[in-house]
Amino acid sequence: MAEANNNLSFERFHLRPIDEINGFKVRPGLYEQNGATAIPSGVNFTVPTNSGTSVELLLFKNREDEPYAIIPFPENYRIGNVYSMIVFDLNIEDFEYAYRVDGPYDKEKGLIFDKNRILLDMYAKSVTGQSEWGKKLGSKSFYKARVVRNDFDWGSEPNPNIGLEDLVIYEMHVRGFTKDASSGVKYPGTFAGVMEKIPYLKDLGVNAVELMPIFEFDEIKDDRKYNDEILVDYWGYNPISFFAPNTSYAAKTEDNSSGTELKKLIKRLHDNGIECLLDVVFNHTAEGNEFGPSISFKGFDNNVYYMLTPRGEYYNFSGCGNTLNCNHPVVRHMILECLRYWVTDYHVDGFRFDLASILGRNEDGSPMSNAPLLQNLAYDQILADVKLIAEAWDAGGLYQVGTFPSWNRWAEWNGKYRDDMRDFLKGDIGLMPVAARRISGSKDIYNPEHRGDNASVNFLNCHDGFTLWDMYCYNRKHNEANGWNNTDGADDNRSWNCGWEGETDNEYINKLRYRLCKNAMTTLLMSRGTPMFLAGDEFLNTQYGNNNTYCQDSPISWLEWGQLEKNREHFRFTRHLIKFRKEHPVIRKYMGSCSLGFPDSWALGPDHTNVLRVIFAGRNADNTADDIVCFAINTHWERQDCYLPELPHYLCWQIETDSSLEIYRSGFPDIRDKKVRTNGNLINMEARSSMVFSVVRV
């Protein structure tokens, strides 16, 4: 309806050509509409540049490298720093476009204009030239854009709008999720492939997927070979365009309907009660430092879009060659416009910001206490309902876990949860107090008065580092296949191989590893805060000890779905935990006062035992009864006594999970009837095991 209204407004104002340039009828355009937009009478092209002195529009026949038309913007088509022009009688299906921008050249001032350089529109909604995964650009090596037809019918698509505390986030690489033949999908490695797996996601119980970067990126920009294997930028943390989805993730060529398959995926997720979060990279671009290519931003306004030293060199707080100048007003406006676009046009539910501390740096690189960009995003009206999640550190040493500016809107990847709990779960001594704080919501880090109750996104494993299974198979990284002599990737893994490095047939070691994986998943899903785990951890996928698979478009990174059947017990265990968490909101948030006088959350231990017990108590969702859950974990290498709080005679503790069980039985029918009575309230826990209890009536 909004599009139709826009069309009516264009007709009402009778937009007609007033000039002719090189055979094309033109007129001044719609200056507030950045990028290229189809209108009833033609196409509107709007280009901002602060220091550029002239702009040319280049039109190409589809998939050709030489322009068939060059249309310079007349000087009187410029208002302020914005050029805008409507070109009439263009059929959007018949052309691709790019720009050339002229201006001063003074490298020390960051001005590097080149009137011969063909530039990609910064606001391009569809990027052409590298649409097939692994296929290089044409001989001219530049990107072009297409005008996108915005006619997707969302129908009566529901808006899940799930509270952050109620989410269970599943971090996924679009290609790696289904690329392996074992996935069994029709369109492996694509948005369509993910769509085919939605019934699986729903069965697992996750209600949010976090897609690793899906903005257009060039996976072969820095391709190289090692042992005859091609290594690429597989993860995608090198964006080329912030407004365009990666065309190689579509199962079929979309051209002017670019993004349709992604929209179908998001709509289908929403239809199944699953939110879609995007991992976004606004800290740097694929243009790199002074030795990198000029794709787009460098050619439009290098000294605006990048942080530069007084000598015109690139600050590198991203570790990738350049740093986006996020708090420059122009860049700030672009980022805000970009996020609004993904919310309004793609119905995205939230964003995880890679190296988000960069978003809080000033133009000289110094940290800001109230960064304008972060505040703008926190208070923006269109973004009011979306999740904003910060990776609260950067490659320049700025670590802000617990101190990231928030305005009670920003949540954080809780890196301290990951580090502290990894140490605790592998049996390091003296960590019960800090583990209890992490499980209880990390209120020592996130003071509820200043950060609210939804600041902590808890995780033990993510794309960056070991998988859950590898965390208990390897003491050290094994990244030889990356071609850097095993020097890349983190050395601080806080892992334990259980006595043998790598895979083994030793039954005792494997049983111990399975139990430790159950302990980790139980701890994560019984912790207050939003849990997030890596795709495949629910069936113990492995990356063979590689903790930095950024360059591995190979079985090292792809999910091997045969592991699902092999480790079906762990999958069922994880599914049961997710279901239990959903059924007991007291785990997730404060639910009023318990009638027994128990605190909202408290921890017990150690008291003559090495068992940590964390209890959550309150009312159930209907406020009709008490809801009391106890999580207990014994990280010691010997069996330990576990004492549970005493209950009135009409209540008892009921076992819900026990990681020491050799065989998982759905719903635990073998133990659910064995209600632990209050007389003595003692359980003897197996070595390195965890248990979950709920309170039920006798």
Short mmCIF file of C-alpha atoms in Angstrom, two decimals, residues 264-530:
data_model
loop_
_atom_site.label_atom_id
_atom_site.label_comp_id
_atom_site.label_asym_id
_atom_site.label_seq_id
_atom_site.Cartn_x
_atom_site.Cartn_y
_atom_site.Cartn_z
CA LYS A 264 10.72 -15.61 1.93
CA LEU A 265 13.03 -17.15 4.52
CA ILE A 266 12.28 -14.46 7.10
CA LYS A 267 8.55 -14.69 6.44
CA ARG A 268 8.62 -18.49 6.83
CA LEU A 269 10.62 -18.15 10.05
CA HIS A 270 8.07 -15.70 11.41
CA ASP A 271 5.22 -17.99 10.39
CA ASN A 272 6.85 -20.60 12.63
CA GLY A 273 7.41 -18.27 15.58
CA ILE A 274 11.14 -17.82 14.95
CA GLU A 275 12.81 -14.42 14.85
CA CYS A 276 15.62 -13.49 12.47
CA LEU A 277 18.63 -11.53 13.73
CA LEU A 278 21.45 -10.32 11.47
CA ASP A 279 25.14 -10.22 12.37
CA VAL A 280 26.13 -6.82 10.94
CA VAL A 281 29.61 -5.41 10.30
CA PHE A 282 29.77 -1.63 10.51
CA ASN A 283 33.31 -1.48 11.86
CA HIS A 284 35.17 -1.76 8.52
CA THR A 285 34.70 -2.55 4.82
CA ALA A 286 36.37 -4.75 2.21
CA GLU A 287 38.30 -1.74 0.85
CA GLY A 288 41.11 -2.30 3.34
CA ASN A 289 43.97 0.14 3.87
CA GLU A 290 45.90 2.26 1.37
CA PHE A 291 46.89 -0.91 -0.51
CA GLY A 292 43.30 -2.08 -0.83
CA PRO A 293 40.87 -1.47 -3.68
CA SER A 294 38.62 1.54 -4.19
CA ILE A 295 35.23 -0.09 -4.48
CA SER A 296 32.86 2.56 -3.22
CA PHE A 297 33.42 4.59 -0.05
CA LYS A 298 37.00 5.60 -0.82
CA GLY A 299 35.91 7.09 -4.12
CA PHE A 300 32.91 9.04 -2.78
CA ASP A 301 34.48 10.52 0.38
CA ASN A 302 37.44 8.63 1.79
CA ASN A 303 38.05 11.13 4.62
CA VAL A 304 34.40 10.99 5.68
CA TYR A 305 33.77 7.25 5.75
CA TYR A 306 37.06 6.15 7.33
CA MET A 307 39.01 7.10 10.44
CA LEU A 308 42.27 8.61 9.24
CA THR A 309 45.44 9.64 11.00
CA PRO A 310 46.68 13.24 10.62
CA ARG A 311 48.78 11.95 7.72
CA GLY A 312 45.81 10.45 5.92
CA GLU A 313 46.59 6.84 6.83
CA TYR A 314 43.96 4.38 8.03
CA TYR A 315 43.35 3.66 11.68
CA ASN A 316 42.92 -0.08 12.10
CA PHE A 317 40.82 -0.80 15.19
CA SER A 318 39.10 -3.60 13.27
CA GLY A 319 42.19 -5.65 12.47
CA CYS A 320 41.09 -5.62 8.82
CA GLY A 321 42.95 -2.61 7.45
CA ASN A 322 40.47 0.22 7.94
CA THR A 323 37.91 1.48 10.46
CA LEU A 324 34.56 2.95 9.55
CA ASN A 325 34.15 6.50 10.85
CA CYS A 326 30.86 5.63 12.54
CA ASN A 327 30.31 8.84 14.51
CA HIS A 328 30.81 11.20 11.62
CA PRO A 329 27.31 12.63 11.04
CA VAL A 330 27.22 11.44 7.42
CA VAL A 331 28.25 7.88 8.29
CA ARG A 332 25.95 7.86 11.30
CA HIS A 333 23.04 8.80 9.06
CA MET A 334 23.93 6.05 6.57
CA ILE A 335 24.07 3.35 9.27
CA LEU A 336 20.75 4.44 10.73
CA GLU A 337 19.16 4.49 7.28
CA CYS A 338 20.60 1.05 6.58
CA LEU A 339 19.19 -0.55 9.73
CA ARG A 340 15.82 1.05 9.15
CA TYR A 341 15.85 -0.43 5.66
CA TRP A 342 16.47 -3.97 6.91
CA VAL A 343 13.70 -3.60 9.46
CA THR A 344 11.10 -2.05 7.16
CA ASP A 345 11.88 -3.89 3.91
CA TYR A 346 13.08 -7.25 5.28
CA HIS A 347 11.25 -7.37 8.64
CA VAL A 348 14.46 -8.20 10.49
CA ASP A 349 13.95 -8.58 14.26
CA GLY A 350 17.34 -7.51 15.55
CA PHE A 351 21.05 -7.03 14.99
CA ARG A 352 24.26 -8.30 16.52
CA PHE A 353 26.99 -5.69 15.91
CA ASP A 354 30.43 -7.11 15.18
CA LEU A 355 33.24 -5.37 17.11
CA ALA A 356 30.66 -2.92 18.38
CA SER A 357 33.11 -0.93 20.51
CA ILE A 358 34.25 0.70 17.27
CA LEU A 359 30.76 2.18 16.96
CA GLY A 360 31.54 4.13 20.11
CA ARG A 361 34.85 5.62 18.97
CA ASN A 362 35.23 9.27 18.01
CA GLU A 363 36.58 10.38 14.64
CA ASP A 364 40.11 10.41 16.10
CA GLY A 365 39.66 6.88 17.42
CA SER A 366 39.20 7.79 21.07
CA PRO A 367 36.37 6.08 23.02
CA MET A 368 33.28 8.19 23.70
CA SER A 369 31.14 7.94 26.83
CA ASN A 370 27.91 8.80 24.98
CA ALA A 371 28.55 8.01 21.34
CA PRO A 372 25.93 9.71 19.13
CA LEU A 373 25.50 6.66 16.89
CA LEU A 374 24.81 4.27 19.77
CA GLN A 375 22.39 6.74 21.32
CA ASN A 376 20.62 7.34 18.01
CA LEU A 377 20.11 3.62 17.52
CA ALA A 378 18.89 3.20 21.09
CA TYR A 379 16.20 5.86 20.72
CA ASP A 380 15.24 5.52 17.06
CA GLN A 381 11.48 5.18 16.66
CA ILE A 382 11.57 2.64 13.83
CA LEU A 383 14.11 0.47 15.66
CA ALA A 384 12.22 0.66 18.94
CA ASP A 385 11.17 -3.01 18.96
CA VAL A 386 14.29 -4.61 17.48
CA LYS A 387 17.07 -6.25 19.44
CA LEU A 388 20.41 -4.41 19.60
CA ILE A 389 23.23 -6.74 20.67
CA ALA A 390 26.83 -5.57 20.94
CA GLU A 391 30.03 -7.54 20.67
CA ALA A 392 31.43 -5.18 23.27
CA TRP A 393 35.08 -5.15 22.26
CA ASP A 394 37.26 -4.45 19.22
CA ALA A 395 40.66 -5.33 17.79
CA GLY A 396 42.16 -2.11 19.14
CA GLY A 397 42.02 -3.31 22.75
CA LEU A 398 38.79 -1.58 23.80
CA TYR A 399 36.93 -4.11 26.00
CA GLN A 400 33.54 -2.93 27.28
CA VAL A 401 31.72 -6.01 28.54
CA GLY A 402 29.50 -4.62 31.28
CA THR A 403 30.30 -1.00 30.45
CA PHE A 404 29.01 -0.69 26.89
CA PRO A 405 26.82 2.45 26.59
CA SER A 406 23.27 1.13 26.65
CA TRP A 407 20.45 3.53 27.61
CA ASN A 408 18.77 0.30 28.79
CA ARG A 409 18.44 -0.73 25.12
CA TRP A 410 21.69 -2.46 24.25
CA ALA A 411 22.40 -6.06 25.20
CA GLU A 412 25.88 -7.58 25.00
CA TRP A 413 27.58 -10.80 24.11
CA ASN A 414 28.73 -11.64 27.63
CA GLY A 415 32.37 -12.57 27.00
CA LYS A 416 32.95 -12.90 30.74
CA TYR A 417 30.23 -15.56 30.92
CA ARG A 418 32.03 -17.53 28.20
CA ASP A 419 35.45 -17.27 29.83
CA ASP A 420 34.43 -17.81 33.46
CA MET A 421 32.08 -20.67 32.71
CA ARG A 422 34.52 -22.47 30.43
CA ASP A 423 37.06 -22.45 33.26
CA PHE A 424 34.49 -23.57 35.80
CA LEU A 425 32.98 -26.33 33.66
CA LYS A 426 36.33 -28.01 33.02
CA GLY A 427 36.92 -28.23 36.76
CA ASP A 428 39.14 -25.28 37.65
CA ILE A 429 38.95 -24.77 41.40
CA GLY A 430 37.87 -21.67 43.32
CA LEU A 431 35.34 -20.51 40.73
CA MET A 432 32.04 -21.36 42.42
CA PRO A 433 31.27 -17.78 43.48
CA VAL A 434 31.89 -16.29 40.02
CA ALA A 435 30.05 -19.18 38.33
CA ALA A 436 27.06 -18.58 40.58
CA ARG A 437 27.02 -14.92 39.55
CA ARG A 438 27.20 -15.79 35.85
CA ILE A 439 24.39 -18.38 36.10
CA SER A 440 22.24 -15.95 38.10
CA GLY A 441 22.39 -13.26 35.43
CA SER A 442 25.77 -11.53 35.91
CA LYS A 443 24.25 -8.75 38.00
CA ASP A 444 27.76 -7.88 39.18
CA ILE A 445 28.44 -6.86 35.58
CA TYR A 446 24.98 -5.68 34.54
CA ASN A 447 23.46 -3.72 37.39
CA PRO A 448 19.69 -3.97 36.77
CA GLU A 449 19.21 -0.34 37.85
CA HIS A 450 21.40 0.83 34.99
CA ARG A 451 21.21 -2.01 32.45
CA GLY A 452 17.76 -3.51 32.97
CA ASP A 453 17.29 -7.28 33.15
CA ASN A 454 18.05 -8.19 29.53
CA ALA A 455 21.63 -7.07 29.01
CA SER A 456 23.43 -10.43 29.03
CA VAL A 457 23.54 -12.72 26.00
CA ASN A 458 25.16 -15.85 27.42
CA PHE A 459 27.24 -18.15 25.24
CA LEU A 460 29.95 -20.76 25.54
CA ASN A 461 30.64 -21.30 21.85
CA CYS A 462 30.15 -19.26 18.70
CA HIS A 463 31.57 -19.12 15.17
CA ASP A 464 34.80 -17.70 16.58
CA GLY A 465 36.51 -20.52 18.51
CA PHE A 466 35.94 -24.18 19.25
CA THR A 467 32.62 -25.92 18.81
CA LEU A 468 31.09 -27.46 21.93
CA TRP A 469 32.44 -30.92 21.08
CA ASP A 470 35.90 -29.62 20.20
CA MET A 471 36.02 -27.75 23.52
CA TYR A 472 36.35 -31.15 25.22
CA CYS A 473 38.45 -32.83 22.52
CA TYR A 474 41.34 -30.39 22.16
CA ASN A 475 43.68 -28.55 24.50
CA ARG A 476 45.09 -26.46 21.69
CA LYS A 477 43.98 -25.13 18.31
CA HIS A 478 44.67 -27.08 15.12
CA ASN A 479 44.48 -24.46 12.40
CA GLU A 480 47.15 -25.83 10.08
CA ALA A 481 44.67 -26.04 7.20
CA ASN A 482 44.35 -22.23 7.29
CA GLY A 483 47.84 -21.87 5.87
CA TRP A 484 49.39 -19.69 8.58
CA ASN A 485 51.49 -22.36 10.34
CA ASN A 486 48.88 -22.51 13.11
CA THR A 487 49.64 -18.92 14.17
CA ASP A 488 46.11 -17.60 13.56
CA GLY A 489 43.19 -17.95 15.95
CA ALA A 490 43.03 -17.56 19.71
CA ASP A 491 45.34 -19.47 22.05
CA ASP A 492 43.21 -18.79 25.13
CA ASN A 493 40.65 -21.54 24.52
CA ARG A 494 39.97 -22.61 28.14
CA SER A 495 39.30 -26.10 26.84
CA TRP A 496 40.15 -29.60 28.10
CA ASN A 497 40.75 -32.68 25.97
CA CYS A 498 39.82 -35.12 28.77
CA GLY A 499 43.23 -36.76 28.54
CA TRP A 500 43.59 -37.30 24.79
CA GLU A 501 44.12 -34.73 22.04
CA GLY A 502 41.52 -35.17 19.30
CA GLU A 503 39.20 -38.01 18.40
CA THR A 504 39.63 -41.36 20.13
CA ASP A 505 38.01 -44.77 20.42
CA ASN A 506 38.58 -44.79 24.17
CA GLU A 507 35.12 -45.43 25.64
CA TYR A 508 35.86 -43.83 29.01
CA ILE A 509 37.11 -40.58 27.42
CA ASN A 510 34.19 -40.37 25.02
CA LYS A 511 31.64 -40.92 27.79
CA LEU A 512 33.31 -38.17 29.79
CA ARG A 513 33.22 -35.84 26.78
CA TYR A 514 29.52 -36.50 26.20
CA ARG A 515 28.80 -35.76 29.85
CA LEU A 516 30.80 -32.54 29.81
CA CYS A 517 28.93 -31.40 26.69
CA LYS A 518 25.64 -32.09 28.46
CA ASN A 519 26.88 -30.14 31.49
CA ALA A 520 27.76 -27.18 29.29
CA MET A 521 24.43 -27.15 27.46
CA THR A 522 22.53 -27.56 30.73
CA THR A 523 24.44 -24.70 32.34
CA LEU A 524 23.82 -22.41 29.37
CA LEU A 525 20.09 -23.11 29.21
CA MET A 526 19.62 -22.92 32.98
CA SER A 527 21.37 -19.54 33.24
CA ARG A 528 19.48 -16.28 33.49
CA GLY A 529 20.14 -14.13 30.46
CA THR A 530 19.58 -14.90 26.78
#
